[in-house]
Short mmCIF file of C-alpha atoms and ligand atoms in Angstrom, two decimals:
data_model
loop_
_atom_site.label_atom_id
_atom_site.label_comp_id
_atom_site.label_asym_id
_atom_site.label_seq_id
_atom_site.Cartn_x
_atom_site.Cartn_y
_atom_site.Cartn_z
CA MET A 5 114.65 85.49 157.00
CA GLY A 6 114.16 89.27 156.75
CA GLU A 7 112.99 89.47 153.09
CA PRO A 8 109.34 89.65 152.02
CA PHE A 9 107.79 86.48 151.10
CA LEU A 10 107.64 86.11 147.51
CA PHE A 11 104.27 85.25 145.93
CA GLY A 12 104.26 84.38 142.39
CA VAL A 13 102.92 82.54 139.33
CA ALA A 14 104.81 80.02 137.08
CA THR A 15 104.97 78.79 133.59
CA SER A 16 107.35 77.30 131.24
CA ALA A 17 108.50 78.15 127.82
CA TYR A 18 107.09 75.20 125.53
CA GLN A 19 103.98 75.14 127.43
CA ILE A 20 102.90 78.76 126.69
CA GLU A 21 105.14 80.40 124.10
CA GLY A 22 103.87 79.09 120.65
CA SER A 23 105.83 80.64 117.82
CA THR A 24 108.17 77.28 117.53
CA HIS A 25 109.19 78.37 114.11
CA VAL A 26 109.79 82.06 114.75
CA ASP A 27 112.95 84.13 114.88
CA GLY A 28 115.44 81.36 114.30
CA ARG A 29 114.26 78.97 116.99
CA GLY A 30 115.48 75.35 116.39
CA PRO A 31 113.51 72.36 117.00
CA SER A 32 113.33 70.62 120.35
CA ILE A 33 112.70 67.13 121.53
CA TRP A 34 109.11 68.23 122.27
CA ASP A 35 108.38 69.44 118.75
CA VAL A 36 109.52 65.82 117.38
CA PHE A 37 107.74 63.84 120.21
CA THR A 38 104.38 65.89 119.59
CA ALA A 39 104.57 64.76 115.99
CA ARG A 40 104.69 61.14 116.98
CA PRO A 41 101.26 59.54 116.41
CA GLY A 42 99.54 58.76 119.71
CA ALA A 43 102.23 60.42 121.99
CA ILE A 44 99.94 63.37 122.97
CA ALA A 45 96.11 63.33 123.68
CA ASP A 46 94.28 64.91 120.83
CA GLY A 47 97.36 65.01 118.94
CA ALA A 48 98.06 68.54 120.38
CA THR A 49 101.36 70.37 120.14
CA GLY A 50 102.95 73.55 121.29
CA GLU A 51 103.02 75.29 118.11
CA LEU A 52 100.46 77.96 119.28
CA ALA A 53 100.14 77.21 122.90
CA CYS A 54 99.20 80.43 124.45
CA ASP A 55 100.85 82.64 121.90
CA HIS A 56 102.97 84.00 124.63
CA TYR A 57 106.00 84.80 122.56
CA ARG A 58 103.72 87.47 120.93
CA ARG A 59 101.43 88.24 123.59
CA TYR A 60 103.72 88.39 126.69
CA ARG A 61 103.15 92.10 127.36
CA GLU A 62 99.63 91.21 127.92
CA ASP A 63 100.46 88.45 130.26
CA VAL A 64 102.75 90.70 132.20
CA ALA A 65 100.02 92.96 132.74
CA LEU A 66 97.90 90.11 133.91
CA MET A 67 100.65 89.44 136.61
CA ARG A 68 100.65 93.24 137.54
CA TRP A 69 96.87 92.97 138.14
CA LEU A 70 97.17 90.00 140.25
CA GLY A 71 99.72 91.89 142.34
CA VAL A 72 102.51 89.00 142.39
CA ARG A 73 106.16 89.91 143.33
CA ALA A 74 107.78 87.22 141.20
CA TYR A 75 107.32 85.33 137.93
CA ARG A 76 108.94 81.82 137.18
CA PHE A 77 109.38 81.32 133.58
CA SER A 78 111.76 79.15 131.48
CA VAL A 79 114.14 80.04 128.57
CA ALA A 80 113.77 77.86 125.52
CA TRP A 81 117.37 76.34 124.82
CA PRO A 82 116.48 75.91 121.03
CA ARG A 83 115.56 79.48 120.83
CA VAL A 84 118.90 80.68 122.32
CA LEU A 85 121.27 78.23 120.83
CA PRO A 86 119.22 76.63 117.77
CA GLU A 87 121.92 73.83 117.23
CA GLY A 88 122.32 73.29 120.84
CA ARG A 89 125.73 74.87 121.22
CA GLY A 90 127.96 77.13 119.31
CA ARG A 91 126.04 79.79 117.35
CA VAL A 92 123.85 82.24 119.49
CA ASN A 93 120.66 83.60 118.10
CA PRO A 94 120.52 87.06 119.35
CA LYS A 95 116.83 87.61 118.08
CA SER A 96 115.57 84.99 120.80
CA LEU A 97 117.79 86.59 123.62
CA ALA A 98 116.31 89.80 122.73
CA PHE A 99 112.81 88.26 123.49
CA TYR A 100 113.85 87.27 126.90
CA GLU A 101 115.49 90.67 127.47
CA ARG A 102 112.19 92.28 126.53
CA LEU A 103 110.30 89.94 128.91
CA VAL A 104 112.53 90.59 131.80
CA ASP A 105 112.48 94.36 131.30
CA ALA A 106 108.81 94.32 131.00
CA LEU A 107 108.64 92.31 134.39
CA LEU A 108 111.20 94.64 136.09
CA GLU A 109 108.92 97.74 135.03
CA ALA A 110 106.01 96.06 136.70
CA GLY A 111 107.78 95.37 139.91
CA ILE A 112 107.74 91.79 139.20
CA ALA A 113 111.09 89.57 140.11
CA PRO A 114 112.18 87.35 137.14
CA PHE A 115 112.82 83.84 138.53
CA LEU A 116 114.37 82.02 135.51
CA THR A 117 114.60 78.49 135.02
CA LEU A 118 117.28 77.26 132.28
CA TYR A 119 115.93 73.86 131.44
CA HIS A 120 112.19 72.88 131.47
CA TRP A 121 112.43 69.98 129.18
CA ASP A 122 112.79 71.35 125.80
CA LEU A 123 116.35 70.05 124.81
CA PRO A 124 117.52 71.15 121.27
CA TRP A 125 116.73 68.39 118.86
CA ALA A 126 120.19 68.75 117.37
CA LEU A 127 121.58 67.33 121.00
CA GLU A 128 119.04 64.82 120.85
CA VAL A 129 120.44 63.30 117.65
CA GLN A 130 123.99 63.19 119.16
CA GLY A 131 122.68 61.22 122.09
CA GLY A 132 120.66 63.76 124.14
CA TRP A 133 121.10 63.42 128.00
CA ARG A 134 122.38 60.05 127.51
CA SER A 135 125.54 61.57 126.36
CA ARG A 136 127.90 63.16 128.82
CA GLU A 137 128.50 65.98 126.30
CA THR A 138 125.18 67.21 126.62
CA ALA A 139 126.10 68.14 130.31
CA TYR A 140 128.90 70.39 128.91
CA ALA A 141 126.68 71.94 126.33
CA PHE A 142 124.08 72.82 128.96
CA ALA A 143 126.79 74.67 130.96
CA GLU A 144 127.68 76.53 127.91
CA TYR A 145 124.06 77.33 127.43
CA ALA A 146 123.81 78.65 130.91
CA ARG A 147 126.73 80.93 130.52
CA VAL A 148 125.15 82.61 127.35
CA VAL A 149 121.68 83.17 129.14
CA ALA A 150 123.66 84.56 132.38
CA ARG A 151 125.81 86.73 130.31
CA ALA A 152 122.75 88.33 128.89
CA LEU A 153 120.44 88.50 131.82
CA ALA A 154 122.49 87.91 135.20
CA ASP A 155 122.53 91.66 135.93
CA ARG A 156 118.69 91.76 135.87
CA VAL A 157 117.42 88.29 137.01
CA PRO A 158 117.95 87.67 140.61
CA PHE A 159 117.09 83.92 140.60
CA PHE A 160 118.37 81.32 138.13
CA ALA A 161 117.36 77.85 138.58
CA THR A 162 119.22 75.02 136.45
CA LEU A 163 116.81 72.54 135.81
CA ASN A 164 113.14 71.73 136.36
CA GLU A 165 112.15 68.36 137.73
CA PRO A 166 115.18 66.34 136.45
CA TRP A 167 113.03 63.22 137.69
CA CYS A 168 110.64 63.85 134.84
CA SER A 169 113.20 64.31 132.13
CA ALA A 170 115.01 61.26 133.12
CA PHE A 171 112.34 58.70 133.99
CA LEU A 172 109.30 59.97 132.13
CA GLY A 173 111.45 60.71 129.32
CA HIS A 174 113.58 57.72 129.20
CA LEU A 175 112.06 55.01 131.36
CA THR A 176 108.28 55.09 130.90
CA GLY A 177 108.38 56.85 127.42
CA GLU A 178 105.47 59.21 128.52
CA HIS A 179 107.57 62.18 127.81
CA ALA A 180 110.00 63.43 125.12
CA PRO A 181 112.11 61.81 123.64
CA GLY A 182 109.95 58.82 124.55
CA LEU A 183 112.42 56.01 125.25
CA ARG A 184 112.03 53.07 127.59
CA SER A 185 115.21 51.90 128.56
CA LEU A 186 116.58 51.92 132.24
CA GLU A 187 120.12 52.22 131.10
CA ALA A 188 119.12 55.25 129.23
CA ALA A 189 117.26 56.74 132.08
CA LEU A 190 120.22 56.22 134.56
CA LYS A 191 122.82 57.77 132.10
CA ALA A 192 120.14 60.76 131.49
CA ALA A 193 119.79 61.19 135.31
CA HIS A 194 123.49 61.46 135.99
CA HIS A 195 124.12 63.80 133.03
CA LEU A 196 121.25 66.01 134.01
CA LEU A 197 122.81 66.34 137.44
CA LEU A 198 126.38 66.93 136.04
CA GLY A 199 124.98 69.42 133.77
CA HIS A 200 123.41 71.08 136.75
CA GLY A 201 126.84 71.20 138.84
CA LEU A 202 128.58 72.64 135.58
CA ALA A 203 125.86 75.03 134.95
CA VAL A 204 126.17 76.25 138.88
CA GLU A 205 129.79 77.12 138.29
CA ALA A 206 129.09 78.90 135.08
CA LEU A 207 126.31 81.05 136.44
CA ARG A 208 128.52 82.07 139.58
CA ALA A 209 131.32 82.84 137.25
CA GLU A 210 129.01 85.16 135.34
CA GLY A 211 127.67 86.81 138.70
CA VAL A 212 124.31 85.40 139.07
CA LYS A 213 123.12 86.30 142.43
CA ARG A 214 120.92 83.18 143.44
CA VAL A 215 121.49 79.73 141.86
CA GLY A 216 119.16 76.92 142.68
CA ILE A 217 117.49 73.71 141.20
CA VAL A 218 113.85 72.96 141.13
CA LEU A 219 113.00 69.34 142.00
CA ASN A 220 109.48 67.56 142.09
CA PHE A 221 108.62 65.48 145.16
CA THR A 222 105.77 62.96 145.60
CA PRO A 223 105.55 61.93 149.54
CA VAL A 224 104.72 58.11 149.42
CA GLU A 225 102.41 56.26 151.51
CA GLY A 226 101.99 52.33 151.75
CA VAL A 227 103.69 49.17 153.24
CA GLU A 228 107.16 49.42 154.11
CA GLU A 229 109.25 47.88 151.24
CA ALA A 230 107.25 49.44 148.34
CA ARG A 231 106.94 52.80 150.15
CA GLU A 232 110.75 53.04 150.73
CA ARG A 233 111.57 51.94 147.44
CA ALA A 234 109.28 54.44 145.93
CA ASP A 235 110.71 57.12 148.13
CA ARG A 236 113.95 56.65 146.80
CA TYR A 237 112.78 56.78 143.33
CA HIS A 238 110.55 59.76 143.77
CA ASN A 239 112.23 61.85 146.53
CA CYS A 240 115.86 60.95 147.01
CA PHE A 241 117.29 60.00 143.78
CA PHE A 242 117.97 63.77 142.74
CA LEU A 243 118.02 65.34 146.23
CA ASP A 244 120.57 63.13 147.74
CA PRO A 245 123.50 63.77 145.27
CA ILE A 246 122.72 67.46 145.47
CA LEU A 247 123.04 67.34 149.26
CA GLY A 248 126.37 65.44 148.91
CA LEU A 249 125.00 62.13 149.85
CA GLY A 250 125.70 60.39 146.68
CA TYR A 251 122.73 58.39 145.02
CA PRO A 252 120.47 56.50 147.27
CA GLU A 253 120.41 52.75 147.15
CA SER A 254 118.85 51.72 143.74
CA PRO A 255 115.17 51.72 143.64
CA PHE A 256 115.46 49.32 140.77
CA ARG A 257 116.23 45.61 140.75
CA SER A 258 119.15 45.77 138.32
CA ALA A 259 122.56 45.93 138.44
CA LEU A 260 122.80 48.96 136.18
CA THR A 261 124.20 52.23 137.89
CA PRO A 262 124.51 55.89 136.95
CA PRO A 263 127.77 56.26 134.85
CA ILE A 264 129.66 58.26 137.70
CA ARG A 265 133.28 59.42 136.87
CA PRO A 266 135.62 60.72 139.57
CA GLY A 267 134.80 64.14 140.40
CA ASP A 268 131.25 64.24 139.41
CA LEU A 269 129.61 63.92 142.63
CA ASP A 270 131.53 66.83 143.98
CA LEU A 271 130.43 69.00 141.15
CA ILE A 272 126.79 67.75 141.59
CA ALA A 273 126.88 68.84 145.29
CA ARG A 274 128.06 72.51 144.86
CA PRO A 275 126.28 74.72 147.44
CA LEU A 276 123.04 76.33 146.28
CA ASP A 277 121.26 79.44 147.28
CA PHE A 278 117.83 77.77 147.15
CA LEU A 279 116.07 74.67 146.60
CA GLY A 280 112.49 74.91 144.44
CA VAL A 281 109.98 72.37 145.51
CA ASN A 282 107.22 71.43 143.15
CA TYR A 283 104.44 69.64 144.93
CA TYR A 284 101.06 68.45 143.82
CA THR A 285 100.18 65.36 145.47
CA VAL A 286 101.12 62.10 147.23
CA ALA A 287 101.47 58.62 145.97
CA ARG A 288 99.81 55.35 147.46
CA VAL A 289 101.96 52.17 146.85
CA ALA A 290 102.09 48.55 147.21
CA PRO A 291 104.61 45.75 146.10
CA GLY A 292 104.72 45.20 142.37
CA GLU A 293 106.50 43.22 139.81
CA GLY A 294 109.28 43.90 137.56
CA VAL A 295 112.58 46.05 137.55
CA TYR A 296 110.82 48.77 139.55
CA PRO A 297 108.49 46.56 141.75
CA VAL A 298 106.00 49.02 142.87
CA ARG A 299 102.33 49.52 142.03
CA TYR A 300 100.41 52.64 142.16
CA LEU A 301 97.01 52.40 143.90
CA PRO A 302 94.14 54.79 143.03
CA PRO A 303 93.85 57.98 145.18
CA GLU A 304 91.89 57.97 148.24
CA GLY A 305 89.12 60.71 148.73
CA GLU A 306 89.24 63.94 146.66
CA ALA A 307 91.19 64.04 143.41
CA THR A 308 91.90 66.63 140.68
CA ALA A 309 91.13 65.88 136.98
CA LEU A 310 94.26 64.25 136.48
CA GLY A 311 93.32 61.84 139.41
CA TRP A 312 95.93 63.22 141.95
CA ALA A 313 94.78 63.20 145.40
CA VAL A 314 94.20 66.64 146.98
CA ARG A 315 96.56 66.53 149.92
CA PRO A 316 97.52 69.55 151.50
CA ASP A 317 99.03 67.61 154.58
CA GLY A 318 101.45 66.22 152.26
CA LEU A 319 103.01 69.44 151.32
CA TYR A 320 103.09 70.24 155.08
CA GLY A 321 105.09 66.92 155.84
CA LEU A 322 107.28 67.37 152.81
CA LEU A 323 108.27 71.10 153.80
CA LYS A 324 108.94 69.77 157.31
CA ARG A 325 111.06 66.96 156.17
CA LEU A 326 113.05 69.07 153.56
CA GLY A 327 113.34 71.96 156.19
CA ALA A 328 115.20 69.46 158.36
CA LEU A 329 117.52 68.23 155.39
CA VAL A 330 118.25 71.10 153.15
CA PRO A 331 120.69 73.77 154.13
CA TRP A 332 119.12 76.46 151.77
CA PRO A 333 116.09 78.39 151.69
CA LEU A 334 113.08 76.69 150.17
CA TYR A 335 110.69 77.97 147.53
CA VAL A 336 107.36 76.26 146.48
CA THR A 337 108.20 76.73 142.90
CA GLU A 338 105.04 75.04 141.69
CA ASN A 339 101.56 74.11 143.28
CA GLY A 340 98.36 73.82 141.73
CA ALA A 341 95.55 71.73 140.52
CA ALA A 342 94.24 70.68 137.07
CA TYR A 343 90.25 70.57 136.40
CA GLU A 344 88.23 70.77 133.14
CA ASP A 345 87.05 74.33 133.65
CA ARG A 346 84.39 75.86 131.59
CA TRP A 347 83.61 79.32 130.32
CA ALA A 348 80.20 80.40 129.81
CA GLY A 349 81.03 83.00 127.17
CA GLU A 350 80.78 85.82 129.55
CA GLY A 351 81.97 86.73 133.48
CA ALA A 352 84.61 85.04 135.45
CA VAL A 353 85.23 81.19 135.28
CA GLU A 354 84.06 79.57 138.32
CA ASP A 355 86.67 77.16 139.77
CA PRO A 356 85.81 76.57 143.38
CA LEU A 357 87.75 73.44 143.67
CA ARG A 358 91.00 75.09 142.71
CA VAL A 359 90.36 77.99 145.15
CA ALA A 360 89.99 75.39 147.97
CA TYR A 361 92.96 73.57 146.76
CA LEU A 362 95.28 76.41 146.64
CA GLU A 363 93.79 77.99 150.00
CA ALA A 364 94.48 74.49 151.79
CA HIS A 365 98.04 74.19 150.35
CA LEU A 366 99.08 77.77 151.29
CA GLU A 367 97.74 77.26 154.76
CA ALA A 368 99.93 74.03 154.86
CA ALA A 369 102.77 75.86 153.55
CA PHE A 370 102.63 78.72 156.18
CA ARG A 371 102.00 76.34 158.84
CA ALA A 372 105.33 74.57 158.20
CA ARG A 373 106.98 78.21 157.90
CA ALA A 374 105.58 79.01 161.17
CA GLU A 375 107.12 75.97 162.56
CA GLY A 376 110.46 77.29 161.48
CA VAL A 377 111.00 76.00 157.94
CA ASP A 378 112.89 78.74 155.89
CA LEU A 379 110.15 79.02 152.95
CA ARG A 380 110.76 82.20 151.11
CA GLY A 381 108.10 81.94 148.54
CA TYR A 382 105.26 80.23 146.73
CA PHE A 383 104.47 80.23 143.04
CA VAL A 384 101.16 79.02 141.68
CA TRP A 385 101.27 76.73 138.82
CA SER A 386 100.06 78.26 136.43
CA LEU A 387 99.38 81.74 135.31
CA LEU A 388 97.52 80.57 132.52
CA ASP A 389 96.03 77.31 130.96
CA ASN A 390 98.60 75.72 128.73
CA PHE A 391 100.07 72.76 127.04
CA GLU A 392 100.13 69.95 129.65
CA TRP A 393 102.62 67.63 127.92
CA ALA A 394 101.32 64.22 127.24
CA HIS A 395 97.90 65.34 128.39
CA GLY A 396 97.45 68.10 125.71
CA TYR A 397 95.17 71.06 126.46
CA ARG A 398 92.44 69.32 128.27
CA PRO A 399 93.59 69.64 131.85
CA ARG A 400 93.46 73.32 132.77
CA PHE A 401 95.92 74.53 135.53
CA GLY A 402 95.70 78.19 135.09
CA LEU A 403 94.53 81.07 137.22
CA PHE A 404 93.53 82.44 134.01
CA TYR A 405 91.29 80.46 131.46
CA VAL A 406 92.59 80.42 127.92
CA ASP A 407 89.99 80.29 125.27
CA TYR A 408 92.50 79.01 122.66
CA PRO A 409 90.64 79.81 119.30
CA THR A 410 90.58 83.57 120.33
CA GLN A 411 93.57 83.38 122.55
CA ARG A 412 91.60 85.60 125.20
CA ARG A 413 92.63 85.23 128.77
CA ILE A 414 89.56 85.21 131.23
CA PRO A 415 90.19 85.51 135.04
CA LYS A 416 88.99 82.45 137.01
CA ARG A 417 87.60 82.81 140.40
CA SER A 418 90.85 81.60 141.62
CA ALA A 419 92.47 84.57 140.00
CA LEU A 420 90.17 86.85 141.83
CA TRP A 421 90.95 85.19 145.07
CA TYR A 422 94.82 85.25 144.74
CA ARG A 423 94.61 88.92 143.84
CA ASP A 424 92.44 89.46 147.04
CA LEU A 425 94.94 87.58 148.91
CA LEU A 426 97.92 89.29 147.90
CA SER A 427 96.23 92.58 148.32
CA ALA A 428 95.41 91.78 151.96
CA LYS A 429 98.98 90.70 152.53
CA GLY A 430 100.20 93.87 151.25
CA SER A 431 102.03 92.47 148.19
CA ASN A 432 100.41 94.74 145.63
O1 IFM B 524 102.74 71.32 133.87
C1 IFM B 524 103.64 70.63 134.60
C2 IFM B 524 105.10 71.46 134.76
O2 IFM B 524 105.55 71.42 133.54
C3 IFM B 524 105.94 70.75 135.60
N1 IFM B 524 105.44 70.37 136.68
C4 IFM B 524 104.19 69.74 136.89
C5 IFM B 524 103.21 70.54 136.24
C6 IFM B 524 101.79 69.85 136.07
O3 IFM B 524 101.83 68.79 135.58
#
């Protein structure tokens, strides 16, 4: 262990930046998906979001005030390469350089994610992640970003939650690009992983210090067969190939398989420097019907505004499981809770449920760490209320409340709590 535990906050480009038509940014699959009638609650889009592209200095000041040591953010691929590959847009790279420099000046380590779901539309029309070519385009993009930032950014994660990109984007249709096809989902899953492997090589060639990936995990409870199937779907599908174990037995009742070519699995299993772990809740399942014969049962006990059970023991169990399996240090790269917070127009926003959620989950994470799990950091999702994908702006995950009409940021009680905690731990 040795290095100080990294306390941070996390965000992603499309969820906060806004300025979607500025400085030569190309369209992404989310710009197109949000325009589809009925796809997003309240017809919301990321066009303005938290206006972070223009207000990033103010947001870095909020982080400094909190006393965090690290900031996990993502770079928007369609800003850097508006056509997905080929022509680089220097104006956008300059934005991320300014952001990184502001963070470093504030003593905050940049923790960069290359892909948090905003595929350039120009690549989608050529087949998106269903096409093997997109994996090569991703490695090209990784190289461009690393060339500009590797000297200042100590952590690079390739993908955020490829499970969501593949399955929510191509199987259930809840996320962009909104397809409903198992064949498409399996192709996307494999090409995302291939892109990850190729990007790892590109990042290393450009001298990036620490390279990893961020996966989302949902521990599963329920009767044997459904539980094991759902565990393969939620927790093993991406982790196993990365660990060199190949894909798990298919969670689907189908003869379809990922389109693996010779050498792919070796590329996907390149050694990493860390695994990012996103954890929010557990799932309760029972046998179901169809190609994925699992039913999800309503949560028992306390749940957040998204109906996700509050289960800090799930994080403890997950970290113990991963600690025994994964040969690299772990970071909790996202953890947090959505509530429909209200601001009275003055003072802090009172969010006692979020404070209790974060306190209990941090305690669980530190218990696992005290028992030997090599956990190096913890990032609250999120710094700010933001665009919560298909749910629009109603669920609020932020430590800071965003009053969208004025773009004012108002600290919630949880921000004050995190700040006190970090100052007591000597982080600020
Ligand atoms: O907002 C998302 C984030 O983009 C990815 N992980 C889960 C968060 C909450 O749903």
